[in-house]
Amino acid sequence: MADTVNKTLDPRLNRRGFLKGCTMAAAALGLSESVVPKMVEAATSAERPTVIWLHFQECTGCSETLLRGTHPDLARLILDIISLDYHETVMAAAGHQAEEALHDSVEKNAGKFILVVEGGIPTAENGIHCMIAGKTALEILEEIAPKAAAIIAYGTCATFGGVQAASPNPTGSVGVDKLVHDKPIINISGCPPNPVNLLGTILHFLTFNRLPAVDGLKRPKFAYGRRIHDHCERRAHFDEGRFVEQFGDEFHKLGYCLYKVGCKGPETFANCPVARFNEAGVWPVSVGHGCIGCTEPDFWDTMTPFYDRIPNVKIPGAGIIADADELGTKVLAATGAAIGIHAAVGVGKRLIKGKSDSDE
Amino acid sequence: MAYQKKHCWSILLRLYHWAFALSIIALCITGFYIHEPWTNTLREGSASWPMAWMRFAHFIAGYVFTAAVIARIFLYIFGNKQERIMDHLPVTPRNIKNIFSTLLLYSYIKEGHDPDRLGHNLLAGMTYVITIIAAVFQLISGFYLLFPELAIWEGYGLAIFGSQQWARYIHHLLMWWFMIFALIHIYLVVWNDVQEPEGLVSSIFTGKKFTH
Amino acid sequence: MAQTITIDPLTRIEGHLRVDVEVDGGAVTNAWSSGQMFRGLENILKGRDPRDAWHFVQRICGVCTTVHAMASVRAVEDALGLEIPLNAQLIRNLVQSVHCLHDHIVHFYALSALDWVDVVSALDADPVATQKLAESLSNWPGNSAKRFAAVKGKVKALVESGQLGPFANAYWGHAAMKLPPEANLMAVSHYLEALDYQRKATTALAVISGKNPHVQNLSVGGVTAAINLDNEATLNIERLNRVRQLVMEVRDFVNNVYLVDVAAVGALYAEWLPYGNGVTNYLAAPDMPTNAAATQFDLPGGTIMGGDLASVKGFSTLSDPYFKDNVEESIARAWYDGDWQKHPWEEDTEPKFTDFDAQGRYTWLKAPRFEGKPMQVGPLAQMLIGYAQGHEKIVKGVNGALDLVSAVAGTKVGPDALFGTVGRHAARAVRCSLMADLALDHWNMLVDNVGKGDTEIFNPPTFPKGEQKGVGVHEAPRGILSHWIVIQDGKIKNYQCVVPSTWNAGPRDAQDQLGPYEASLLANPIADPERPLEVLRTIHSFDPCIACAVH
Ligand code: HEM
Ligand code: HEM
Ligand code: NFV
Ligand code: SF4
Ligand code: SF4
Ligand code: F3S
Ligand SMILES: [Mg+2]
């Protein structure tokens, strides 16, 4: 089985070129070069590189995507490509045995393993909203992250806090990069993300011996480089002004653009329309529902209401949440009314005073 | 008292004003269409591209708007006395005094403009400054929406607005500011002209005001 | 002398579960089940648009993805009195049944098989003997000596690599592991094959729902998959056939492999049949409606009290008052502010953490009660209720499974053998097989209805001023799920989820009645307190989902 690994590691890359790649990746991520030798070691060793997967505040939807992955599929991934030393949902051991497996692997592979984080990290009340083996998620991250070679934050929870961070964020949940600042972090957002994006990132690392290029939100460009809208099959309908007005209407049945029923494709970066999901050749727009922007930070607040284009306006203090355009129209109307009153007062005054300014 | 004709606004300011005003009208209409396209092409293959055209018009108007804003910022620094930013901010006793006299004027308590002011009154001036600041945000968000993949716009956009959706949201809310501003502005310009016929409305065409 | 063991994290489940057991004389004498993670979704929903709620609550769980979505749209529709088109019901039923295939298969193979199967022992198996064993059970084409040899090679290479990955530190060679090497090898082979078949189910699900986990084809008022047989971007015959083909393939696997493996494991572990009964009050929801008004169902719902099949009582609709009026949740032993037992519409969720205290509060889970009693929910509950009601397909399925177990074990076993740990697995497998059939039935109904020219999928909701209350009931893979909503002037005023795993994993209440997990552990044998494999067996048999349970 170790063969696959050797094949996967591209022998064409010589050590100098490879080191350069790592240094560039490290520099791009604002890291000291000290991590580079470790990254090299991890990627070129004959052993399957160790992956440690931590679950915090999450729904396991992100882990579930691994079951749906096809290139590679889960069996090949964990038997041939990586050594998944800790993953609470799939590992055989429990309790003390699980804890031991984690700590053995972290010690043995210190500085070399890839840490995958799934889920947000609650920070309110010292993090007591998520505990594993008596420790808070915060403590666990603080303990394990410094020993990793690189961190992959997988899913919108781990990248941006996710659903539990939606207003009013009752547990103070945040993503990994709010807490860890001195490690390369790749954000693979999505709720859940397409597994091809995780597998692609891992294989990019193992094949080219460097982390993929990322955008300003640390998301790999091969997967999050462009807006959904730019690759959407319904884009022609958008440009030609053909829109679904309501689910089930005649336009919906013709496959028109979902913009008016709330599609957030124009403001969402992801490869959904290109990579598609579950080997079924589909993605949300294929089944007549708009994109809800699940790869974007704070999408639970900024993309809602999901069936409108623009978020509601939260009026601070008043606790009122109002539709932006309704509010705008009201303010405009109130302004018009105020102008009317102001003008009326002026006219009234003039009528009373008579033609007082005629002397000029 | 005899009227005096005084030069007040440079050609560049007047050009800027109309480029700004007209582009904003175009941007509000096309922007609102982009937000909520009110047409639906009922007949396929009708060779009409309403959304594509509206967006195209929006972007052209956006460039005009951007040029206007740049011209205005130039004039804030290098324009004539009335055009410089110092004349619009409450930083001199004269300017601060003008705030109160303008408030009295607008509430029908006092009559007549401050005789020593040729340019905007302070309330107007400050509102214009705020509007230009809003315009700067509007154009950065606009270009971030237009070119999100370009490093420069991605950089500014992310730093200022965060996600695309935030940019779009702010972009959209600012549209309401421009519409409300335009309404008040046109009313007050006309009102002032009626109150004291110094030829205010025509000043933005001719650059000349009449004072006494 | 009694000894307390803490298992934290309890792995191979969804979520963060801690289980404490008191062991005395080689058996469990007391138990506590504790959920360790809280997110506050019920609070996050307040003030939001009811049409959006399903997207949020679907993220309660990515394992039973779809189910909270379904309960949520139903809750809003119930509050509005909004009926959805028949096509929408049937498409939702396809989502439910096809997802269930995936969920049940993954649960048995990926999440619980390792409790019963010793992977390392498979190294001693003879592939040819394994083929003989497998052929005696079913004629599944994957059961060849060649494949078994390849799988054995794979296991060998893994062990020799010294990098056991997720299989490190497991319970290999544990005294409670009883399967012969050949059965172990067969199971490992099926474990790997199951990965392919669960994936087929997810592909079928995606064709209808856009993607999964977290489907994106629902809406309050129906579904969003427009139907147009003459368009390439809609639900058309090509897509429908893709679903059917995949479901048929998965059904073959379920009937020839999953069902058979469960029966075999059950029979070979016959000594486990008495363990793990616990709470024998059962509760299930009717589901898979066959008409637009949702008054007829293909899955039975109701209650059984005290393990007495004759006590069965049914629910006739999704908001049957017998269900709606009798549900309460207690927070007496949970980390919330207050000390009450309330109807969900009246509840709140105010977190107040006070550390683990076995005598006091010890979990984030609330304790749901029906007529004041703890209830066990899940496939077992539903199969027993259907069996007791004489539900034709369920009687046939259950009897078939019992015959299989009887044949392998060599003694006749009856339905009461199902009450425990092994029975929960068997009931799940039977339900899985039933769901495969129902998926095809409902596929046919959908195609028939579309063939008649009906392409309706959506009735638009309108939100009147004032207050409306609704409940959305759904039979999830882990049991009855209910979402309770209060809408005020078109915004969510209160939202409460009472979830299958909350029913099962919930703590004691003010009367000190144990929850089903806790009760089922009592009297479980523990061979080695350092390696409490038997606790895992019983807990896993419920298919725990703690993200669901707390939310
Ligand atoms: C019928 C249309 C309009 C007329 C007659 C008009 C007239 C004027 C006049 C007379 C001034 C100078 C006012 C003063 O001294 O305070 C002015 C300034 C200004 N107007 Fe308008 N305006 C019109 C439309 C608009 C519109 C639609 C906008 C933009 C929404 C606009 C933006 C401005 C701005 C920003 C200034 C300040 C110029 C500066 O930066 O110094 N105007 N306009
Ligand atoms: C007063 C100035 C402007 C106004 C009132 C305005 C208004 C709007 C509005 C209302 C939208 C629709 C947003 C939504 O979905 O709700 C929009 C979109 C947009 N605007 Fe502007 N805009 C202005 C200036 C600009 C400028 C300077 C640019 C830069 C070129 C720009 C570029 C865009 C782009 C790229 C979009 C998105 C179009 C799309 O996604 O299809 N806008 N604008
Ligand atoms: N509802 C729900 Fe659940 C639970 N419990 C369901 O099957 O798993 Ni995540
Ligand atoms: S990102 Fe979404 S799918 Fe992933 S754990 Fe969070 S809620 Fe679940
Ligand atoms: S469906 Fe969405 S992503 Fe596709 S063109 Fe329309 S708005 Fe853009
Ligand atoms: S909702 Fe998410 S899955 Fe893709 S289409 Fe939109 S980013
Ligand atoms: Mg609840």
Tab-separated table of N, CA, C and O in Angstrom, chain A residues 46 88 150 177 191 194 202 222 225-226 316 338:
chain	number	residue	atom	x	y	z
A	46	ALA	N	8.168	8.068	3.428
A	46	ALA	CA	7.561	6.888	2.809
A	46	ALA	C	6.288	6.482	3.541
A	46	ALA	O	5.446	5.779	3.008
A	88	GLU	N	-13.077	11.077	15.444
A	88	GLU	CA	-14.014	10.461	16.377
A	88	GLU	C	-15.131	9.671	15.705
A	88	GLU	O	-15.635	8.716	16.270
A	150	ALA	N	0.488	21.898	9.329
A	150	ALA	CA	-0.435	22.837	8.687
A	150	ALA	C	-1.837	22.470	9.141
A	150	ALA	O	-2.083	21.339	9.578
A	177	ASP	N	-8.952	30.342	12.374
A	177	ASP	CA	-7.931	31.374	12.164
A	177	ASP	C	-8.127	32.604	13.042
A	177	ASP	O	-7.297	33.497	13.065
A	191	CYS	N	-20.912	24.501	3.527
A	191	CYS	CA	-21.692	23.920	4.621
A	191	CYS	C	-22.569	22.797	4.123
A	191	CYS	O	-23.740	22.976	3.903
A	194	ASN	N	-17.703	20.844	-0.723
A	194	ASN	CA	-17.602	19.717	-1.631
A	194	ASN	C	-16.339	18.933	-1.252
A	194	ASN	O	-15.270	19.526	-1.146
A	202	ILE	N	-5.473	18.204	-0.074
A	202	ILE	CA	-4.530	17.229	0.470
A	202	ILE	C	-3.648	16.667	-0.648
A	202	ILE	O	-2.431	16.600	-0.531
A	222	PHE	N	-8.096	27.005	-6.508
A	222	PHE	CA	-8.579	26.010	-7.475
A	222	PHE	C	-10.042	25.673	-7.226
A	222	PHE	O	-10.710	25.093	-8.070
A	225	GLY	N	-11.981	30.268	-6.583
A	225	GLY	CA	-11.430	31.405	-7.299
A	225	GLY	C	-12.472	32.304	-7.949
A	225	GLY	O	-12.223	33.478	-8.185
A	226	ARG	N	-13.624	31.766	-8.231
A	226	ARG	CA	-14.616	32.549	-8.978
A	226	ARG	C	-15.999	32.411	-8.381
A	226	ARG	O	-16.294	31.472	-7.671
A	316	PRO	N	-29.858	49.145	15.292
A	316	PRO	CA	-29.209	48.892	16.577
A	316	PRO	C	-30.046	49.422	17.742
A	316	PRO	O	-30.674	50.468	17.639
A	338	ALA	N	-41.518	65.474	4.788
A	338	ALA	CA	-40.897	66.573	5.529
A	338	ALA	C	-40.696	67.772	4.607
A	338	ALA	O	-40.941	68.926	4.980
